[in-house]
């Protein structure tokens, strides 16, 4: 395993964003993968390319002939939380979790392999809307009392603080009044939800794959607990043409499919567009169009 193939995005992420700890983890990764594969008698394939920025993911076969996907991520990143959600969903709308281990700063997961594995984003967006919202409705379950999942409030506070630092560094893309309004909503919306559920938070059509056990299954959740309305926003952000052409109509469609309050979904969308505006071209214009009137 000394010649372990690394996904291109994993290498690029280490170069562009990695610190000393990340580079140390990358240097140790081949031996960690080799040790876990040896102890579990896994036959590993080449990693998926270009892959993700924070984990090594590849097809594999277990000692008893089960085809799986294995994932090796940094223990101090979002990968450390994924398995908690997969256990709670237990295959209901998401891939099944077969195995998990924490080892020398790495979190190892063995999960269900989706076959044929076609991504939902290959379909027309109107079809994506229906499939993705049906899955979300199933995934929004009440977490157990003593869960280990992070709160949506925590993530939104971190995002808002990061936004404030970017603005202070001169990366503003919006009117200051809209920026203040957007960050105020980002900080307060989580605490005003009428219910809190298990969330995917990064559920878009690229993270939904065709499978045999069910027509479509969710992969790669980044779970939190909080307002389910928040979870509908990522798909909207990943439909930029419709977002810029008719944002209010798109909000109404997604809210209707999920039986959500369209005004609350619009407020969440506005907050997210403001938050993404310094680094995502087009989000400033979207924020202006969906701003509360």
Tab-separated table of C-alpha atoms in Angstrom:
chain	number	residue	atom	x	y	z
A	1	UNK	CA	0.000	0.000	0.000
A	2	UNK	CA	3.010	2.307	-0.099
A	3	UNK	CA	1.926	3.176	-3.649
A	4	UNK	CA	-1.655	3.896	-2.625
A	5	UNK	CA	-3.494	5.810	-5.330
A	6	UNK	CA	-4.890	9.093	-4.037
A	7	UNK	CA	-7.975	10.815	-5.489
A	8	UNK	CA	-7.144	14.065	-7.265
A	9	UNK	CA	-9.420	16.184	-5.083
A	10	UNK	CA	-7.908	14.766	-1.905
A	11	UNK	CA	-4.433	15.787	-3.078
A	12	UNK	CA	-5.640	19.194	-4.265
A	13	UNK	CA	-7.434	19.803	-0.967
A	14	UNK	CA	-4.264	19.101	0.992
A	15	UNK	CA	-2.290	21.512	-1.175
A	16	UNK	CA	-4.848	24.325	-1.211
A	17	UNK	CA	-6.412	24.065	2.242
A	18	UNK	CA	-4.351	21.642	4.311
A	19	UNK	CA	-2.392	22.527	7.418
A	20	UNK	CA	0.385	20.559	9.102
A	21	UNK	CA	-2.128	18.244	10.788
A	22	UNK	CA	-3.848	17.483	7.500
A	23	UNK	CA	-0.565	16.774	5.743
A	24	UNK	CA	0.465	14.470	8.594
A	25	UNK	CA	-2.834	12.606	8.257
A	26	UNK	CA	-2.292	12.262	4.501
A	27	UNK	CA	1.216	10.895	5.045
A	28	UNK	CA	-0.102	8.255	7.461
A	29	UNK	CA	-3.135	7.351	5.335
A	30	UNK	CA	-1.542	4.562	3.235
A	31	UNK	CA	-0.434	2.601	6.301
A	32	UNK	CA	-3.785	3.150	8.051
A	33	UNK	CA	-5.720	1.880	5.021
A	34	UNK	CA	-3.394	-1.091	4.692
A	35	UNK	CA	-3.803	-2.040	8.367
A	36	UNK	CA	-7.599	-1.825	8.375
A	37	UNK	CA	-7.855	-3.685	5.063
A	38	UNK	CA	-5.590	-6.434	6.432
A	39	UNK	CA	-7.500	-6.870	9.695
A	40	UNK	CA	-10.864	-6.914	7.938
A	41	UNK	CA	-9.667	-8.953	4.980
A	42	UNK	CA	-10.881	-6.391	2.455
A	43	UNK	CA	-10.147	-6.553	-1.248
A	44	UNK	CA	-9.799	-2.869	-2.167
A	45	UNK	CA	-10.374	-1.360	-5.587
A	46	UNK	CA	-8.957	1.893	-6.934
A	47	UNK	CA	-10.440	5.029	-5.344
A	48	UNK	CA	-13.213	6.928	-7.049
A	49	UNK	CA	-11.898	9.857	-9.071
A	50	UNK	CA	-11.740	12.780	-8.682
A	51	UNK	CA	-13.071	11.942	-5.227
A	52	UNK	CA	-13.700	14.208	-2.258
A	53	UNK	CA	-11.452	16.711	-0.534
A	54	UNK	CA	-11.351	15.099	2.908
A	55	UNK	CA	-11.638	11.325	2.476
A	56	UNK	CA	-10.391	8.303	0.496
A	57	UNK	CA	-13.344	6.391	-0.979
A	58	UNK	CA	-13.205	3.201	-3.050
A	59	UNK	CA	-15.194	0.073	-3.942
A	60	UNK	CA	-14.227	-3.039	-1.982
A	61	UNK	CA	-15.258	-6.619	-1.340
A	62	UNK	CA	-15.467	-8.113	2.143
A	63	UNK	CA	-14.118	-11.529	3.130
A	64	UNK	CA	-17.615	-13.023	2.765
A	65	UNK	CA	-18.134	-11.614	-0.736
A	66	UNK	CA	-20.193	-8.513	0.000
A	67	UNK	CA	-19.603	-5.592	-2.374
A	68	UNK	CA	-19.307	-2.375	-0.370
A	69	UNK	CA	-17.882	1.114	-0.525
A	70	UNK	CA	-15.151	1.944	1.982
A	71	UNK	CA	-14.472	5.446	3.212
A	72	UNK	CA	-11.439	6.645	5.179
A	73	UNK	CA	-11.757	10.198	6.481
A	74	UNK	CA	-10.109	12.421	9.028
A	75	UNK	CA	-11.540	11.808	12.460
A	76	UNK	CA	-11.731	15.527	13.251
A	77	UNK	CA	-13.844	16.430	10.198
A	78	UNK	CA	-17.490	15.969	9.206
A	79	UNK	CA	-16.709	12.352	8.276
A	80	UNK	CA	-16.624	11.518	11.980
A	81	UNK	CA	-20.383	12.182	12.270
A	82	UNK	CA	-21.698	10.466	9.157
A	83	UNK	CA	-22.039	7.026	10.700
A	84	UNK	CA	-24.284	8.260	13.521
A	85	UNK	CA	-26.917	9.303	10.987
A	86	UNK	CA	-26.546	6.172	8.875
A	87	UNK	CA	-27.136	4.039	11.967
A	88	UNK	CA	-30.284	5.962	12.849
A	89	UNK	CA	-31.711	5.780	9.324
A	90	UNK	CA	-30.834	2.061	9.100
A	91	UNK	CA	-31.171	1.976	5.326
A	92	UNK	CA	-34.473	3.868	5.176
A	93	UNK	CA	-33.787	6.193	2.249
A	94	UNK	CA	-30.014	6.166	2.732
A	95	UNK	CA	-27.236	3.646	2.208
A	96	UNK	CA	-26.758	1.057	4.948
A	97	UNK	CA	-23.798	1.141	7.296
A	98	UNK	CA	-22.020	-2.209	7.630
A	99	UNK	CA	-18.896	-1.396	9.609
A	100	UNK	CA	-17.164	1.498	11.364
A	101	UNK	CA	-13.898	1.970	13.224
A	102	UNK	CA	-11.834	4.855	14.565
A	103	UNK	CA	-8.111	4.228	14.142
A	104	UNK	CA	-5.140	6.571	14.533
A	105	UNK	CA	-6.953	9.771	13.583
A	106	UNK	CA	-9.000	8.141	10.820
A	107	UNK	CA	-12.656	7.136	10.708
A	108	UNK	CA	-13.315	4.041	8.579
A	109	UNK	CA	-16.759	3.257	7.177
A	110	UNK	CA	-17.966	0.326	5.104
A	111	UNK	CA	-21.303	1.184	3.508
A	112	UNK	CA	-23.750	-0.204	0.995
A	113	UNK	CA	-22.638	0.055	-2.629
A	114	UNK	CA	-25.236	1.592	-4.935
A	115	UNK	CA	-25.630	-0.314	-8.205
A	116	UNK	CA	-25.941	0.889	-10.937
A	117	UNK	CA	-25.022	4.083	-9.086
A	118	UNK	CA	-26.375	6.664	-11.509
A	119	UNK	CA	-26.473	10.126	-9.919
A	120	UNK	CA	-29.838	11.849	-9.626
A	121	UNK	CA	-28.386	15.026	-11.156
A	122	UNK	CA	-28.391	13.257	-14.541
A	123	UNK	CA	-32.191	13.619	-14.571
A	124	UNK	CA	-34.220	16.713	-15.381
A	125	UNK	CA	-34.484	19.061	-12.415
A	126	UNK	CA	-38.246	18.657	-12.132
A	127	UNK	CA	-37.692	14.918	-11.598
A	128	UNK	CA	-34.893	15.665	-9.145
A	129	UNK	CA	-37.328	17.790	-7.125
A	130	UNK	CA	-39.748	14.918	-6.655
A	131	UNK	CA	-37.184	12.225	-5.839
A	132	UNK	CA	-35.126	14.342	-3.474
A	133	UNK	CA	-38.065	15.776	-1.549
A	134	UNK	CA	-39.583	12.306	-1.127
A	135	UNK	CA	-36.291	11.126	0.385
A	136	UNK	CA	-36.012	14.134	2.670
A	137	UNK	CA	-39.480	13.486	4.061
A	138	UNK	CA	-38.327	10.010	5.133
A	139	UNK	CA	-34.978	11.125	6.533
A	140	UNK	CA	-36.413	13.790	8.843
A	141	UNK	CA	-36.736	11.564	11.896
A	142	UNK	CA	-36.653	12.540	15.546
A	143	UNK	CA	-33.203	11.766	16.964
A	144	UNK	CA	-32.917	9.767	20.197
A	145	UNK	CA	-32.601	11.703	23.470
A	146	UNK	CA	-28.892	10.982	23.944
A	147	UNK	CA	-27.615	11.443	20.412
A	148	UNK	CA	-24.082	12.567	19.512
A	149	UNK	CA	-25.035	14.817	16.629
A	150	UNK	CA	-24.237	18.505	16.333
A	151	UNK	CA	-26.906	21.201	16.361
A	152	UNK	CA	-27.849	23.286	13.341
A	153	UNK	CA	-27.474	26.329	15.589
A	154	UNK	CA	-23.785	25.501	16.035
A	155	UNK	CA	-23.167	25.291	12.295
A	156	UNK	CA	-25.082	28.476	11.508
A	157	UNK	CA	-23.235	30.418	14.204
A	158	UNK	CA	-19.905	29.217	12.782
A	159	UNK	CA	-20.974	30.180	9.258
A	160	UNK	CA	-22.122	33.628	10.382
A	161	UNK	CA	-18.860	34.234	12.226
A	162	UNK	CA	-16.911	33.161	9.155
A	163	UNK	CA	-18.991	35.505	6.998
A	164	UNK	CA	-18.239	38.405	9.339
A	165	UNK	CA	-14.514	37.707	9.005
A	166	UNK	CA	-14.744	37.718	5.205
A	167	UNK	CA	-16.605	41.031	5.223
A	168	UNK	CA	-14.008	42.512	7.567
A	169	UNK	CA	-11.358	41.373	5.072
A	170	UNK	CA	-13.050	43.340	2.288
A	171	UNK	CA	-14.888	40.522	0.497
A	172	UNK	CA	-18.321	42.140	0.553
A	173	UNK	CA	-20.615	41.507	-2.418
A	174	UNK	CA	-23.877	42.988	-1.134
A	175	UNK	CA	-25.432	46.056	0.395
A	176	UNK	CA	-24.409	46.136	4.100
A	177	UNK	CA	-28.048	46.239	5.178
A	178	UNK	CA	-28.803	42.990	3.344
A	179	UNK	CA	-25.685	41.410	4.811
A	180	UNK	CA	-26.737	42.303	8.343
A	181	UNK	CA	-30.272	41.038	7.733
A	182	UNK	CA	-29.021	37.782	6.252
A	183	UNK	CA	-26.641	37.062	9.128
A	184	UNK	CA	-29.290	37.940	11.701
A	185	UNK	CA	-31.583	35.348	10.118
A	186	UNK	CA	-28.811	32.770	9.905
A	187	UNK	CA	-28.228	33.138	13.641
A	188	UNK	CA	-31.874	33.221	14.728
A	189	UNK	CA	-33.791	30.902	12.397
A	190	UNK	CA	-32.463	27.690	14.029
A	191	UNK	CA	-33.922	28.635	17.405
A	192	UNK	CA	-37.413	29.425	16.069
A	193	UNK	CA	-38.183	26.072	14.443
A	194	UNK	CA	-41.384	24.339	15.531
A	195	UNK	CA	-39.606	20.962	15.383
A	196	UNK	CA	-36.081	19.604	15.200
A	197	UNK	CA	-35.149	16.528	13.181
A	198	UNK	CA	-32.122	14.668	11.917
A	199	UNK	CA	-30.773	16.604	8.907
A	200	UNK	CA	-28.542	15.745	5.933
A	201	UNK	CA	-27.565	19.450	5.431
A	202	UNK	CA	-25.687	18.775	2.159
A	203	UNK	CA	-28.377	16.866	0.284
A	204	UNK	CA	-28.269	17.680	-3.415
A	205	UNK	CA	-28.877	15.553	-6.483
A	206	UNK	CA	-25.210	14.587	-6.754
A	207	UNK	CA	-25.508	12.817	-3.402
A	208	UNK	CA	-28.430	10.614	-4.462
A	209	UNK	CA	-27.592	7.428	-6.403
A	210	UNK	CA	-29.676	4.793	-8.147
A	211	UNK	CA	-29.649	1.400	-6.423
A	212	UNK	CA	-31.260	-2.039	-6.470
A	213	UNK	CA	-32.654	-2.213	-2.936
A	214	UNK	CA	-34.475	1.084	-3.534
A	215	UNK	CA	-34.670	3.178	-6.701
A	216	UNK	CA	-32.656	5.980	-5.078
A	217	UNK	CA	-30.494	6.194	-1.944
A	218	UNK	CA	-28.782	9.095	-0.195
A	219	UNK	CA	-25.018	9.036	0.307
A	220	UNK	CA	-22.514	11.245	2.123
A	221	UNK	CA	-24.739	12.994	4.678
A	222	UNK	CA	-23.278	15.710	6.882
A	223	UNK	CA	-25.728	15.276	9.762
A	224	UNK	CA	-26.935	17.857	12.220
A	225	UNK	CA	-30.101	18.214	14.272
A	226	UNK	CA	-32.376	21.177	13.668
A	227	UNK	CA	-35.019	22.844	11.519
A	228	UNK	CA	-35.990	20.571	8.587
A	229	UNK	CA	-36.774	23.614	6.436
A	230	UNK	CA	-33.048	24.316	6.295
A	231	UNK	CA	-32.467	20.961	4.588
A	232	UNK	CA	-34.499	21.927	1.529
A	233	UNK	CA	-32.230	24.841	0.637
A	234	UNK	CA	-29.183	22.984	-0.691
A	235	UNK	CA	-31.084	21.487	-3.619
A	236	UNK	CA	-32.416	24.943	-4.509
A	237	UNK	CA	-28.884	26.365	-4.481
A	238	UNK	CA	-27.834	23.570	-6.829
A	239	UNK	CA	-30.464	24.617	-9.403
A	240	UNK	CA	-28.923	27.992	-10.345
A	241	UNK	CA	-30.852	28.598	-13.568
A	242	UNK	CA	-34.228	28.277	-11.879
A	243	UNK	CA	-32.965	30.096	-8.794
A	244	UNK	CA	-32.086	33.169	-10.846
A	245	UNK	CA	-35.026	32.949	-13.241
A	246	UNK	CA	-37.844	32.442	-10.727
A	247	UNK	CA	-36.627	32.029	-7.135
A	248	UNK	CA	-40.036	32.612	-5.567
A	249	UNK	CA	-41.644	30.013	-7.827
A	250	UNK	CA	-38.905	27.504	-7.062
A	251	UNK	CA	-39.352	28.064	-3.337
A	252	UNK	CA	-43.105	27.563	-3.675
A	253	UNK	CA	-42.608	24.283	-5.586
A	254	UNK	CA	-40.163	22.775	-3.082
A	255	UNK	CA	-42.194	23.982	-0.109
A	256	UNK	CA	-45.307	22.398	-1.590
A	257	UNK	CA	-43.606	19.060	-2.196
A	258	UNK	CA	-42.378	18.992	1.416
A	259	UNK	CA	-45.418	20.610	3.075
A	260	UNK	CA	-43.224	23.410	4.423
A	261	UNK	CA	-43.990	27.052	5.106
A	262	UNK	CA	-42.868	28.819	1.882
A	263	UNK	CA	-42.095	32.060	3.741
A	264	UNK	CA	-39.785	30.282	6.158
A	265	UNK	CA	-38.076	28.452	3.293
A	266	UNK	CA	-37.588	31.772	1.520
A	267	UNK	CA	-35.989	33.271	4.640
A	268	UNK	CA	-33.599	30.337	4.919
A	269	UNK	CA	-32.751	30.662	1.218
A	270	UNK	CA	-32.071	34.379	1.609
A	271	UNK	CA	-29.784	33.758	4.596
A	272	UNK	CA	-27.845	31.081	2.709
A	273	UNK	CA	-27.514	33.226	-0.439
A	274	UNK	CA	-26.110	36.074	1.650
A	275	UNK	CA	-23.738	33.724	3.458
A	276	UNK	CA	-22.422	32.288	0.174
A	277	UNK	CA	-22.264	35.623	-1.685
A	278	UNK	CA	-18.578	36.482	-1.013
A	279	UNK	CA	-17.315	33.259	-2.607
A	280	UNK	CA	-20.054	31.937	-4.909
A	281	UNK	CA	-20.696	34.026	-8.062
A	282	UNK	CA	-24.350	34.815	-8.576
A	283	UNK	CA	-25.442	34.418	-4.974
A	284	UNK	CA	-25.526	38.169	-4.387
A	285	UNK	CA	-28.108	38.626	-7.163
A	286	UNK	CA	-30.117	35.680	-5.837
A	287	UNK	CA	-30.077	37.196	-2.346
A	288	UNK	CA	-31.491	40.458	-3.680
A	289	UNK	CA	-34.327	38.634	-5.476
A	290	UNK	CA	-35.406	36.565	-2.451
A	291	UNK	CA	-34.812	39.221	0.211
A	292	UNK	CA	-37.771	39.730	2.605
A	293	UNK	CA	-39.995	42.550	1.458
